[in-house]
Coordinates of C-alpha atoms in Angstrom, one line a residue:
Chain K
X278 CA 79.2 78.1 75.5
X279 CA 79.5 79.8 78.7
X280 CA 81.7 79.1 81.5
X281 CA 85.9 78.8 81.9
X282 CA 87.8 77.0 79.1
X283 CA 91.3 76.0 80.2
X284 CA 93.9 76.6 78.2
X285 CA 96.0 73.8 79.0
X286 CA 99.8 72.5 78.2
X287 CA 102.9 71.6 79.9
X288 CA 105.3 74.9 80.0
X289 CA 106.8 75.6 76.6
X290 CA 104.1 73.4 74.6
X291 CA 102.7 76.4 72.6
X292 CA 100.0 77.5 75.1
X293 CA 100.9 80.8 74.6
X294 CA 101.4 81.0 71.1
X295 CA 97.2 79.6 71.0
X296 CA 96.0 81.8 73.4
X297 CA 97.9 85.0 71.2
X298 CA 96.2 84.0 68.2
X299 CA 92.8 82.9 69.9
X300 CA 92.8 86.6 71.1
X301 CA 94.0 87.6 67.9
X302 CA 90.7 85.5 66.0
X303 CA 88.4 87.2 68.6
X304 CA 89.6 90.6 67.6
X305 CA 88.6 89.6 63.6
X306 CA 92.7 88.6 63.1
X307 CA 94.2 92.1 64.5
X308 CA 97.7 92.0 65.1
X309 CA 98.7 91.1 68.6
X310 CA 99.6 92.9 71.1
X311 CA 102.1 90.9 73.8
X312 CA 101.4 92.8 77.3
X313 CA 97.9 93.7 77.6
X314 CA 97.1 94.4 81.1
X315 CA 93.9 92.2 80.4
X316 CA 95.6 89.5 79.9
X317 CA 98.4 89.6 83.0
X318 CA 95.3 88.0 85.2
X319 CA 94.3 85.3 82.5
X320 CA 96.2 82.7 84.0
X321 CA 94.3 80.1 86.0
X322 CA 96.5 80.7 89.0
X323 CA 97.3 84.2 89.1
X324 CA 97.5 85.5 92.8
X325 CA 95.1 88.9 91.6
X326 CA 92.6 86.7 89.6
X327 CA 92.3 84.5 93.0
X328 CA 92.6 87.3 95.4
X329 CA 89.9 89.5 93.3
X330 CA 87.2 86.8 94.5
X331 CA 88.7 85.8 97.8
X332 CA 88.8 89.2 99.4
X333 CA 92.3 88.0 101.6
X334 CA 95.8 88.6 100.7
X335 CA 96.8 84.8 99.4
X336 CA 100.4 85.4 101.0
X337 CA 99.1 84.5 104.4
X338 CA 97.3 81.2 103.4
X339 CA 98.8 78.0 103.5
X340 CA 99.5 75.5 100.3
X341 CA 96.7 73.5 101.1
X342 CA 93.8 76.2 102.2
X343 CA 94.2 77.6 98.6
X344 CA 94.7 74.9 96.6
X345 CA 91.0 74.5 98.0
X346 CA 89.6 77.4 97.8
X347 CA 90.3 77.6 94.1
X348 CA 87.7 75.8 93.1
X349 CA 85.0 77.9 95.1
X350 CA 87.0 80.9 93.1
X351 CA 86.5 79.4 89.1
X352 CA 82.9 79.1 90.8
X353 CA 83.1 82.6 91.5
X354 CA 84.1 83.5 88.4
X355 CA 81.9 81.1 86.0
X356 CA 79.2 82.2 87.8
X357 CA 79.2 86.0 86.7
X358 CA 80.2 85.2 83.1
X359 CA 78.1 86.1 80.2
X360 CA 80.8 84.4 77.9
X361 CA 83.3 82.0 77.6
X362 CA 86.6 83.5 79.4
X363 CA 89.9 81.7 78.5
X364 CA 91.9 81.0 81.0
X365 CA 95.9 79.5 81.0
X366 CA 97.0 76.7 83.4
X367 CA 99.7 74.8 83.5
X368 CA 98.6 72.4 86.8
X369 CA 98.2 69.1 86.3
X370 CA 94.7 68.1 86.7
X371 CA 94.7 67.3 90.3
X372 CA 92.2 67.0 93.5
X373 CA 92.5 68.8 96.1
X374 CA 92.8 67.2 99.5
X375 CA 88.7 67.0 99.6
X376 CA 88.8 64.9 96.7
X377 CA 87.3 67.2 93.8
X378 CA 88.9 68.5 90.9
X379 CA 90.8 71.3 91.1
X380 CA 89.2 73.0 87.9
X381 CA 85.4 72.0 88.6
X382 CA 83.1 70.4 86.0
X383 CA 80.5 73.0 87.5
X384 CA 82.4 76.3 86.7
X385 CA 84.4 74.7 83.1
X386 CA 83.0 75.2 79.4
X387 CA 86.2 72.7 78.2
X388 CA 89.9 72.8 77.9
X389 CA 91.5 73.0 74.9
X390 CA 95.2 70.7 76.2
X391 CA 98.5 71.3 74.1
X392 CA 101.0 68.8 74.1
X393 CA 104.5 68.8 72.3
X394 CA 107.1 66.3 72.2
X395 CA 108.9 65.9 75.7
X396 CA 112.5 66.4 74.2
X397 CA 111.8 69.2 72.8
X398 CA 110.0 70.2 76.2
X399 CA 113.2 69.4 77.7
X400 CA 115.4 72.0 76.0
X401 CA 113.2 75.1 75.9
X402 CA 112.2 74.5 79.3
X403 CA 115.3 74.6 80.4
X404 CA 116.4 77.2 78.5
X405 CA 113.8 79.2 79.4
X406 CA 114.6 78.5 83.5
X407 CA 118.1 78.7 83.4
X408 CA 118.7 75.0 84.8
X409 CA 120.7 72.4 82.9
X410 CA 118.8 70.4 80.9
X411 CA 119.8 67.0 83.1
X412 CA 118.2 68.8 86.1
X413 CA 115.4 69.5 83.5
X414 CA 114.7 66.1 82.5
X415 CA 115.1 65.0 86.3
X416 CA 112.0 68.2 87.1
X417 CA 110.0 66.3 84.3
X418 CA 110.0 63.0 86.2
X419 CA 109.3 64.1 89.6
X420 CA 105.5 63.3 90.7
X421 CA 105.7 65.7 93.3
X422 CA 107.2 69.3 91.1
X423 CA 105.5 72.6 92.5
X424 CA 106.1 75.3 90.4
X425 CA 106.4 79.5 92.2
X426 CA 106.6 77.0 95.3
X427 CA 106.2 79.8 98.2
X428 CA 109.7 79.1 100.2
X429 CA 111.5 82.7 100.8
X430 CA 109.8 84.5 98.1
X431 CA 106.4 85.1 96.2
X432 CA 105.8 85.4 92.6
X433 CA 102.3 86.7 91.1
X434 CA 101.2 83.0 90.9
X435 CA 99.5 80.5 93.7
X436 CA 101.9 77.1 93.7
X437 CA 101.1 74.6 90.8
X438 CA 101.0 71.3 91.4
X439 CA 102.6 69.9 87.7
X440 CA 103.4 66.3 88.5
X441 CA 105.4 64.4 86.2
X442 CA 104.9 64.9 82.2
X443 CA 103.6 61.8 81.7
X444 CA 101.3 62.0 84.5
X445 CA 100.5 65.9 83.4
X446 CA 99.7 64.6 79.9
X447 CA 97.2 61.7 81.2
X448 CA 95.5 63.8 84.2
X449 CA 94.2 66.3 81.4
X450 CA 93.7 63.6 78.8
X451 CA 91.8 61.8 81.9
X452 CA 88.8 64.6 81.6
X453 CA 85.2 62.5 81.3
X454 CA 83.3 65.8 83.0
X455 CA 84.3 68.6 80.0
X456 CA 85.2 68.4 76.8
X457 CA 88.4 68.7 76.4
X458 CA 90.3 69.4 72.7
X459 CA 94.1 68.1 72.1
X460 CA 96.1 70.0 69.7
X461 CA 99.7 68.8 69.1
X462 CA 102.4 71.5 68.9
X463 CA 103.9 70.1 66.0
X464 CA 100.6 69.9 64.3
X465 CA 100.5 73.7 64.7
X466 CA 103.8 74.0 63.0
X467 CA 102.6 72.4 60.5
X468 CA 99.2 73.5 59.8
X469 CA 98.3 76.3 62.0
X470 CA 95.8 77.4 59.6
X471 CA 93.4 74.2 60.5
X472 CA 94.7 73.3 64.2
X473 CA 93.2 77.2 64.8
X474 CA 90.2 76.0 63.1
X475 CA 89.5 73.2 64.9
X476 CA 90.4 75.4 68.3
X477 CA 87.5 78.1 66.8
X478 CA 84.7 75.0 66.4
X479 CA 85.4 73.6 69.6
X480 CA 84.5 77.4 71.5
X481 CA 81.9 77.3 69.3
X482 CA 83.8 80.9 67.7
X483 CA 82.3 81.7 64.3
X484 CA 86.2 82.1 62.3
X485 CA 85.6 82.9 58.5
X486 CA 89.1 82.0 56.5
X487 CA 90.4 85.5 56.5
X488 CA 90.3 86.1 59.9
X489 CA 91.7 82.0 60.7
X490 CA 94.6 83.9 58.1
X491 CA 94.8 87.5 60.0
X492 CA 95.4 85.3 63.2
X493 CA 98.4 83.2 61.4
X494 CA 100.1 85.6 60.3
X495 CA 99.7 87.6 63.3
X496 CA 100.9 85.4 65.3
X497 CA 103.6 83.8 63.2
X498 CA 107.4 82.8 64.9
X499 CA 109.7 86.0 63.3
X500 CA 106.2 88.0 63.6
X501 CA 106.5 87.2 68.0
X502 CA 110.1 88.1 67.8
X503 CA 110.2 91.4 66.9
X504 CA 107.5 92.1 68.7
X505 CA 109.3 91.1 71.7
X506 CA 112.3 92.5 70.7
X507 CA 110.5 95.4 70.5
X508 CA 108.2 95.6 73.2
X509 CA 109.5 93.5 75.8
X510 CA 106.9 90.3 77.0
X511 CA 105.9 90.0 80.5
X512 CA 106.0 86.1 79.8
X513 CA 110.1 85.6 79.6
X514 CA 111.6 84.5 82.6
X515 CA 114.3 86.9 84.1
X516 CA 116.5 83.7 83.7
X517 CA 115.8 83.9 79.6
X518 CA 116.9 86.4 77.5
X519 CA 113.9 86.1 75.3
X520 CA 110.7 84.1 75.3
X521 CA 110.1 83.7 71.8
X522 CA 113.6 81.6 70.9
X523 CA 113.4 78.9 68.4
X524 CA 110.6 76.9 68.1
X525 CA 111.8 74.1 65.5
X526 CA 110.3 70.4 65.6
X527 CA 112.8 68.4 66.8
X528 CA 115.2 70.9 67.5
X529 CA 116.2 68.4 70.4
X530 CA 118.2 66.6 67.9
X531 CA 121.0 68.9 67.8
X532 CA 120.6 69.8 71.6
X533 CA 120.1 66.5 73.6
X534 CA 123.0 63.5 74.0
X535 CA 122.5 60.4 73.3
X536 CA 121.7 59.4 77.1
X537 CA 119.7 62.1 77.8
X538 CA 117.7 61.1 74.7
X539 CA 117.7 57.4 76.1
X540 CA 116.6 59.2 79.7
X541 CA 113.2 60.9 78.7
X542 CA 112.3 57.8 76.0
X543 CA 112.3 56.2 79.5
X544 CA 110.9 58.2 81.9
X545 CA 107.8 58.6 79.4
X546 CA 108.1 56.3 76.9
X547 CA 104.4 55.2 77.1
X548 CA 103.0 58.4 76.6
X549 CA 104.6 60.0 73.8
X550 CA 103.9 56.0 72.1
X551 CA 100.2 57.2 73.5
X552 CA 100.3 60.7 71.3
X553 CA 101.9 59.5 68.7
X554 CA 105.9 60.6 69.1
X555 CA 107.9 57.8 67.9
X556 CA 110.7 56.5 70.7
Chain R
X23 CA 92.6 94.8 128.5
X24 CA 95.1 97.3 126.5
X25 CA 93.4 100.1 124.4
X26 CA 96.0 100.2 121.0
X27 CA 95.7 103.0 118.4
X28 CA 95.3 102.0 114.9
X29 CA 94.1 105.1 112.5
X30 CA 92.9 107.7 115.1
X31 CA 90.6 105.4 116.9
X32 CA 91.3 104.1 120.3
X33 CA 90.7 100.2 119.6
X34 CA 90.0 98.0 123.0
X35 CA 91.1 94.6 122.8
X36 CA 90.7 91.5 124.5
X37 CA 93.4 89.8 121.9
X38 CA 97.5 91.2 122.6
X39 CA 97.8 93.6 119.3
X40 CA 101.4 93.9 119.7
X41 CA 101.7 95.2 116.0
X42 CA 99.8 98.0 117.3
X43 CA 101.0 101.1 119.2
X44 CA 99.5 101.6 122.8
X45 CA 96.8 104.3 123.2
X46 CA 97.9 107.6 124.5
X47 CA 95.7 109.9 123.4
X48 CA 92.4 111.2 125.4
X49 CA 90.5 109.6 128.0
X50 CA 87.7 109.1 125.0
X51 CA 85.2 105.9 124.9
X52 CA 87.1 103.3 122.4
X53 CA 86.2 103.9 118.8
X54 CA 86.6 99.7 118.2
X55 CA 85.8 97.2 120.4
X56 CA 87.9 93.6 119.7
X57 CA 86.5 90.7 121.7
X58 CA 86.4 86.5 121.6
X59 CA 83.1 84.9 121.5
X60 CA 81.1 82.6 118.9
X61 CA 80.8 84.0 115.4
X62 CA 77.8 82.3 113.7
X63 CA 78.1 80.2 111.2
X64 CA 76.1 82.3 108.2
X65 CA 74.3 85.9 108.7
X66 CA 71.2 85.8 108.1
X67 CA 70.0 87.0 104.6
X68 CA 74.0 87.7 103.8
X69 CA 75.1 88.2 99.9
X70 CA 78.4 86.0 99.9
X71 CA 80.9 88.0 98.9
X72 CA 83.7 85.1 97.5
X73 CA 83.9 82.2 99.5
X74 CA 85.0 83.7 102.5
X75 CA 83.0 86.4 103.2
X76 CA 79.2 87.4 103.7
X77 CA 77.7 90.6 104.2
X78 CA 74.8 91.0 105.9
X79 CA 72.2 93.9 107.0
X80 CA 74.1 96.8 107.8
X81 CA 76.8 95.3 105.8
X82 CA 77.6 93.5 109.0
X83 CA 80.4 91.3 107.5
X84 CA 81.7 87.9 108.6
X85 CA 84.7 86.4 107.4
X86 CA 86.1 82.8 107.8
X87 CA 89.6 80.9 107.2
X88 CA 88.2 77.7 108.3
X89 CA 92.0 77.1 109.9
X90 CA 92.4 80.4 111.8
X91 CA 89.7 82.2 113.0
X92 CA 86.1 83.7 112.4
X93 CA 85.5 87.3 112.3
X94 CA 82.3 88.9 112.9
X95 CA 82.7 92.9 111.9
X96 CA 79.8 95.5 112.4
X97 CA 79.3 99.2 112.5
X98 CA 82.3 99.9 111.9
X99 CA 83.2 99.6 115.5
X100 CA 82.9 96.1 116.8
X101 CA 84.9 92.9 115.8
X102 CA 83.8 89.0 116.8
X103 CA 87.0 87.0 117.0
X104 CA 86.4 83.0 117.4
X105 CA 89.5 81.3 116.7
X106 CA 89.6 78.3 115.0
X107 CA 92.2 76.8 118.0
X108 CA 94.7 75.9 115.7
X109 CA 96.9 78.5 117.8
X110 CA 98.4 80.1 115.2
X111 CA 97.5 83.3 116.6
X112 CA 99.7 85.9 114.2
X113 CA 97.7 84.6 111.9
X114 CA 94.5 85.4 113.6
X115 CA 95.9 89.0 113.8
X116 CA 97.5 88.9 110.4
X117 CA 93.9 88.8 109.0
X118 CA 92.2 91.2 111.8
X119 CA 94.5 93.9 110.7
X120 CA 93.9 93.0 106.8
X121 CA 90.6 92.3 105.6
X122 CA 88.7 93.0 108.6
X123 CA 90.3 96.3 109.1
X124 CA 89.8 97.6 105.8
X125 CA 85.7 95.9 106.1
X126 CA 85.7 98.5 109.5
X127 CA 87.3 101.8 107.2
X128 CA 84.4 100.6 104.7
X129 CA 81.8 100.6 107.1
X130 CA 83.3 104.0 108.6
X131 CA 83.1 105.7 105.1
X132 CA 86.9 105.5 104.4
X133 CA 88.3 104.3 101.1
X134 CA 91.2 101.5 101.8
X135 CA 93.4 101.0 99.5
X136 CA 95.5 98.0 98.2
X137 CA 98.5 99.9 98.9
X138 CA 101.4 100.4 100.8
X139 CA 102.7 104.3 102.0
X140 CA 105.5 106.0 103.4
X141 CA 105.6 109.8 104.1
X142 CA 108.4 111.8 102.7
X143 CA 108.7 115.1 104.2
X144 CA 104.8 116.7 104.8
X145 CA 103.6 114.6 102.4
X146 CA 102.4 110.8 101.7
X147 CA 102.9 108.7 98.5
X148 CA 100.4 105.1 98.2
X149 CA 102.3 102.6 96.0
X150 CA 99.3 100.5 95.2
X151 CA 99.5 96.6 93.5
X152 CA 98.7 93.0 93.4
X153 CA 100.4 90.9 96.3
X154 CA 103.6 89.9 95.9
X155 CA 104.4 92.6 93.1
X156 CA 106.5 94.2 95.7
X157 CA 105.1 97.6 97.6
X158 CA 106.1 96.2 101.4
X159 CA 109.8 95.7 99.8
X160 CA 110.0 98.7 97.7
X161 CA 108.0 101.0 101.0
X162 CA 111.4 99.0 103.4
X163 CA 113.3 100.3 100.7
X164 CA 112.6 103.6 100.8
X165 CA 112.0 103.6 104.7
X166 CA 115.9 103.2 104.6
X167 CA 116.1 106.0 102.8
X168 CA 114.9 108.1 105.0
X169 CA 111.3 108.1 104.0
X170 CA 108.8 107.2 107.3
X171 CA 106.3 104.0 107.0
X172 CA 102.5 105.1 107.3
X173 CA 100.6 102.1 106.3
X174 CA 101.6 98.8 104.9
X175 CA 99.0 96.7 102.9
X176 CA 96.2 98.8 103.5
X177 CA 96.3 102.4 103.1
X178 CA 93.1 104.6 104.5
X179 CA 92.1 107.3 102.2
X180 CA 90.2 110.2 104.5
X181 CA 87.9 112.2 102.2
X182 CA 86.0 113.5 105.0
X183 CA 87.6 117.3 105.3
X184 CA 87.3 119.9 102.2
X185 CA 90.7 119.4 101.9
X186 CA 92.2 117.6 99.9
X187 CA 92.8 113.7 100.5
X188 CA 94.8 112.5 103.3
X189 CA 95.8 108.7 104.5
X190 CA 95.1 107.7 108.4
X191 CA 98.1 106.1 109.2
X192 CA 98.1 102.4 110.2
X193 CA 99.9 100.7 112.1
X194 CA 104.1 100.7 112.2
X195 CA 104.8 96.8 110.9
X196 CA 106.0 95.9 107.6
X197 CA 105.7 92.2 106.6
X198 CA 108.7 91.2 104.0
X199 CA 109.9 88.1 103.0
X200 CA 113.0 86.7 103.5
X201 CA 114.7 87.5 100.3
X202 CA 113.6 90.8 100.9
X203 CA 115.1 90.5 104.7
X204 CA 118.5 89.6 103.3
X205 CA 118.6 92.3 100.6
X206 CA 118.1 95.0 103.1
X207 CA 120.6 93.5 105.6
X208 CA 117.4 92.8 108.2
X209 CA 118.2 90.1 110.4
X210 CA 115.2 87.4 110.3
X211 CA 116.3 86.4 114.7
X212 CA 113.5 87.6 117.0
X213 CA 111.0 88.6 114.6
X214 CA 107.6 87.1 114.6
X215 CA 106.6 85.2 111.4
X216 CA 102.8 86.0 109.7
X217 CA 102.2 82.4 109.7
X218 CA 104.1 79.7 111.3
X219 CA 105.4 77.5 108.8
X220 CA 106.0 80.8 106.6
X221 CA 109.2 82.4 105.7
X222 CA 107.3 86.1 105.8
X223 CA 107.8 88.1 108.9
X224 CA 106.5 91.0 111.0
X225 CA 109.3 94.1 111.0
X226 CA 108.8 96.8 113.0
X227 CA 109.0 100.3 111.8
X228 CA 107.4 102.6 114.3
X229 CA 110.9 105.1 114.1
X230 CA 109.1 108.6 113.8
X231 CA 105.7 106.9 113.2
X232 CA 103.2 110.0 113.5
X233 CA 99.2 109.2 114.1
X234 CA 98.5 112.6 112.3
X235 CA 96.5 112.6 108.7
X236 CA 99.1 113.1 106.2
X237 CA 97.7 114.5 102.7
X238 CA 98.2 112.4 99.9
X239 CA 100.5 113.1 97.0
X240 CA 100.5 110.7 94.8
X241 CA 99.1 107.2 94.1
X242 CA 101.8 104.6 92.0
X243 CA 100.7 101.2 90.8
X244 CA 103.4 99.1 90.6
X245 CA 103.1 96.0 87.8
X246 CA 105.5 93.2 86.2
X247 CA 108.2 95.3 84.0
X248 CA 108.4 92.3 82.0
X249 CA 110.2 92.4 78.9
X250 CA 110.5 96.4 78.7
X251 CA 114.1 97.8 77.9
X252 CA 113.2 101.5 79.4
X253 CA 110.5 100.7 81.4
X254 CA 109.7 104.5 82.8
X255 CA 106.8 105.8 85.5
X256 CA 104.4 107.6 83.2
X257 CA 101.5 109.5 84.7
X258 CA 98.1 107.8 83.7
X259 CA 95.2 110.0 83.3
X260 CA 91.0 110.2 82.9
X261 CA 88.8 107.3 82.2
X262 CA 92.6 104.6 82.8
X263 CA 93.6 106.4 86.1
X264 CA 89.8 105.7 87.6
X265 CA 89.9 102.3 86.4
X266 CA 93.8 101.6 87.8
X267 CA 92.4 103.4 91.3
X268 CA 89.3 101.5 91.6
X269 CA 91.0 98.1 90.7
X270 CA 93.2 98.8 93.8
X271 CA 90.8 99.6 97.1
X272 CA 90.8 97.1 99.2
X273 CA 89.1 94.9 97.7
X274 CA 86.7 95.7 94.8
X275 CA 84.0 92.5 95.0
X276 CA 83.6 93.4 98.9
X277 CA 83.2 96.5 98.4
X278 CA 80.3 96.0 95.7
X279 CA 79.1 93.1 97.8
X280 CA 78.6 96.4 100.5
X281 CA 76.7 98.2 97.9
X282 CA 79.0 101.1 97.8
X283 CA 80.6 101.0 94.0
X284 CA 78.7 104.5 93.2
X285 CA 80.9 105.8 96.3
X286 CA 83.8 104.0 95.4
X287 CA 83.7 105.6 91.8
X288 CA 82.6 108.6 93.6
X289 CA 85.5 108.8 95.6
X290 CA 88.2 107.3 93.0
X291 CA 87.2 111.1 91.0
X292 CA 87.5 113.3 94.2
X293 CA 90.9 111.9 94.8
X294 CA 91.7 112.0 91.2
X295 CA 91.1 115.6 90.9
X296 CA 93.5 116.7 93.7
X297 CA 96.4 113.7 93.4
X298 CA 97.8 112.1 90.1
X299 CA 98.5 108.6 89.7
X300 CA 101.1 106.7 87.7
X301 CA 101.5 103.2 86.7
X302 CA 105.4 102.2 87.9
X303 CA 107.2 99.5 86.1
X304 CA 109.0 97.2 88.1
X305 CA 111.4 94.5 87.4
X306 CA 112.1 91.5 89.3
X307 CA 115.1 92.7 90.8
X308 CA 116.2 94.5 94.2
X309 CA 118.7 96.7 92.2
X310 CA 115.7 97.9 90.0
X311 CA 113.9 98.5 93.1
X312 CA 116.9 100.7 94.5
X313 CA 116.4 102.7 91.4
X314 CA 112.5 103.5 91.6
X315 CA 113.6 103.7 95.3
X316 CA 115.6 106.4 95.2
X317 CA 113.9 108.0 92.2
X318 CA 110.7 108.3 94.1
X319 CA 113.1 109.9 96.7
X320 CA 114.1 112.5 94.6
X321 CA 110.6 112.9 93.0
X322 CA 109.1 114.0 96.3
X323 CA 111.8 116.3 97.7
X324 CA 113.5 113.9 99.7
X325 CA 116.1 112.9 98.1
X326 CA 120.0 112.4 99.7
X327 CA 122.3 109.7 99.2
X328 CA 121.3 106.7 100.9

């Protein structure tokens, strides 16, 4: 399977965990190193990745110019590939102003889309972003939300349209121009070996039970927490004191008020039920 | 038409270029001519270098940003610009003094780095790295500490002399986002925006700017510090250094399309034989940046309290 495989999810849904496990798998089940230099460019909106194709400074391009050029960049990247490459992405699967998909089928081998109960996402993402849970609930309902929007400074990623949590999920599951594998964070917690085996099969990766076991062991939550404590982790936001924080499904019960729960279920109930989350 | 100074070139331009100093050197013929005119839709038999750039025969380059302008760059001496007519003159100049400038350098056998550089004492340091990492803000902080700007964003390495590598100063301007301006207590009023709607500004830095080539004393490759508690500057050598340096030429894909990867590799080896390369972790905080600036000033003999 050559081309780009998008490891896609709304933030805080387990895509980093999956990415680390897949990297371990591709190294025969080896321990993970959190800050390998090659990892940093492996996200779809990374400025350096896009500039390596464009040859111009993206910080002087308008948001709409960047968005129109991203499909061309991904096509150029895919053309150079002899095998597949994984690119992590939190963008919703949107279309550019000219009506074409941001993630073109011609450049794509497929996508693995990971979902997580939005009640747990709200808690985790609020912590990561350093904002109150109510503000995060509002953000998750906001169709117009743009991450890394260019205001008085730029970040290492170009602006990304997230849409709302529900619209984000629906946009990726609606993809009919590439194969999409859906994984649920809660299933990964329950039986990561099985979910990792599904991902490996989807990617056409040979993975013996030993290799899978190695990748599962290398990415156990306590192992990742310890690694972060000793070497740091580039994905930790400046607003959070840790990236690998808690991760327990259903932890929202201890952190959300009944009013907050009701709001999330009001905003996202249809998609939650579609995915099998009880409301 | 006014003649300007860019690197050590006499530049004749139909476009006003307020970023550049006026030419005050000898009465030689212009080294580079910039005119307004028509640029063809495509170069015959060209190799694309990404969606915006084509490289044709003799390494003639065509760059197009559809809402800004088309540029045709040839022989290291001719630039034809066809503005898109959106009236964003600052943007037309921005890409001229960035990517087009780098194309002229490649055509002239020079080696542009994606780096900001400053002179501390008698030598230069270059700070390379991805867009948004903090090269310009670090350079501005060093200037605040007494360094002199030699280039922002495109730092030209000249290997033509038998002595060690030098930097050819480009033009005395930094581009800074509002957050950086605020932190440096520089007022944005009166400053030109680099692109109409952006909170990114062109900041003149002409104090003490001199156009003579300066020996290159060190290259620092900036990268995000992530969560590292004790992020230190560390020397990088051999293959790692070559990789770091080649990745930070302006720009690797352009070099490949111009058939210059071999030259670039040779150049990197020659540079690294004389110039140490370091990885510099930079946390996303202005305090960290101020600390790094002070350390760099001390390392390069310019240390005095800010």
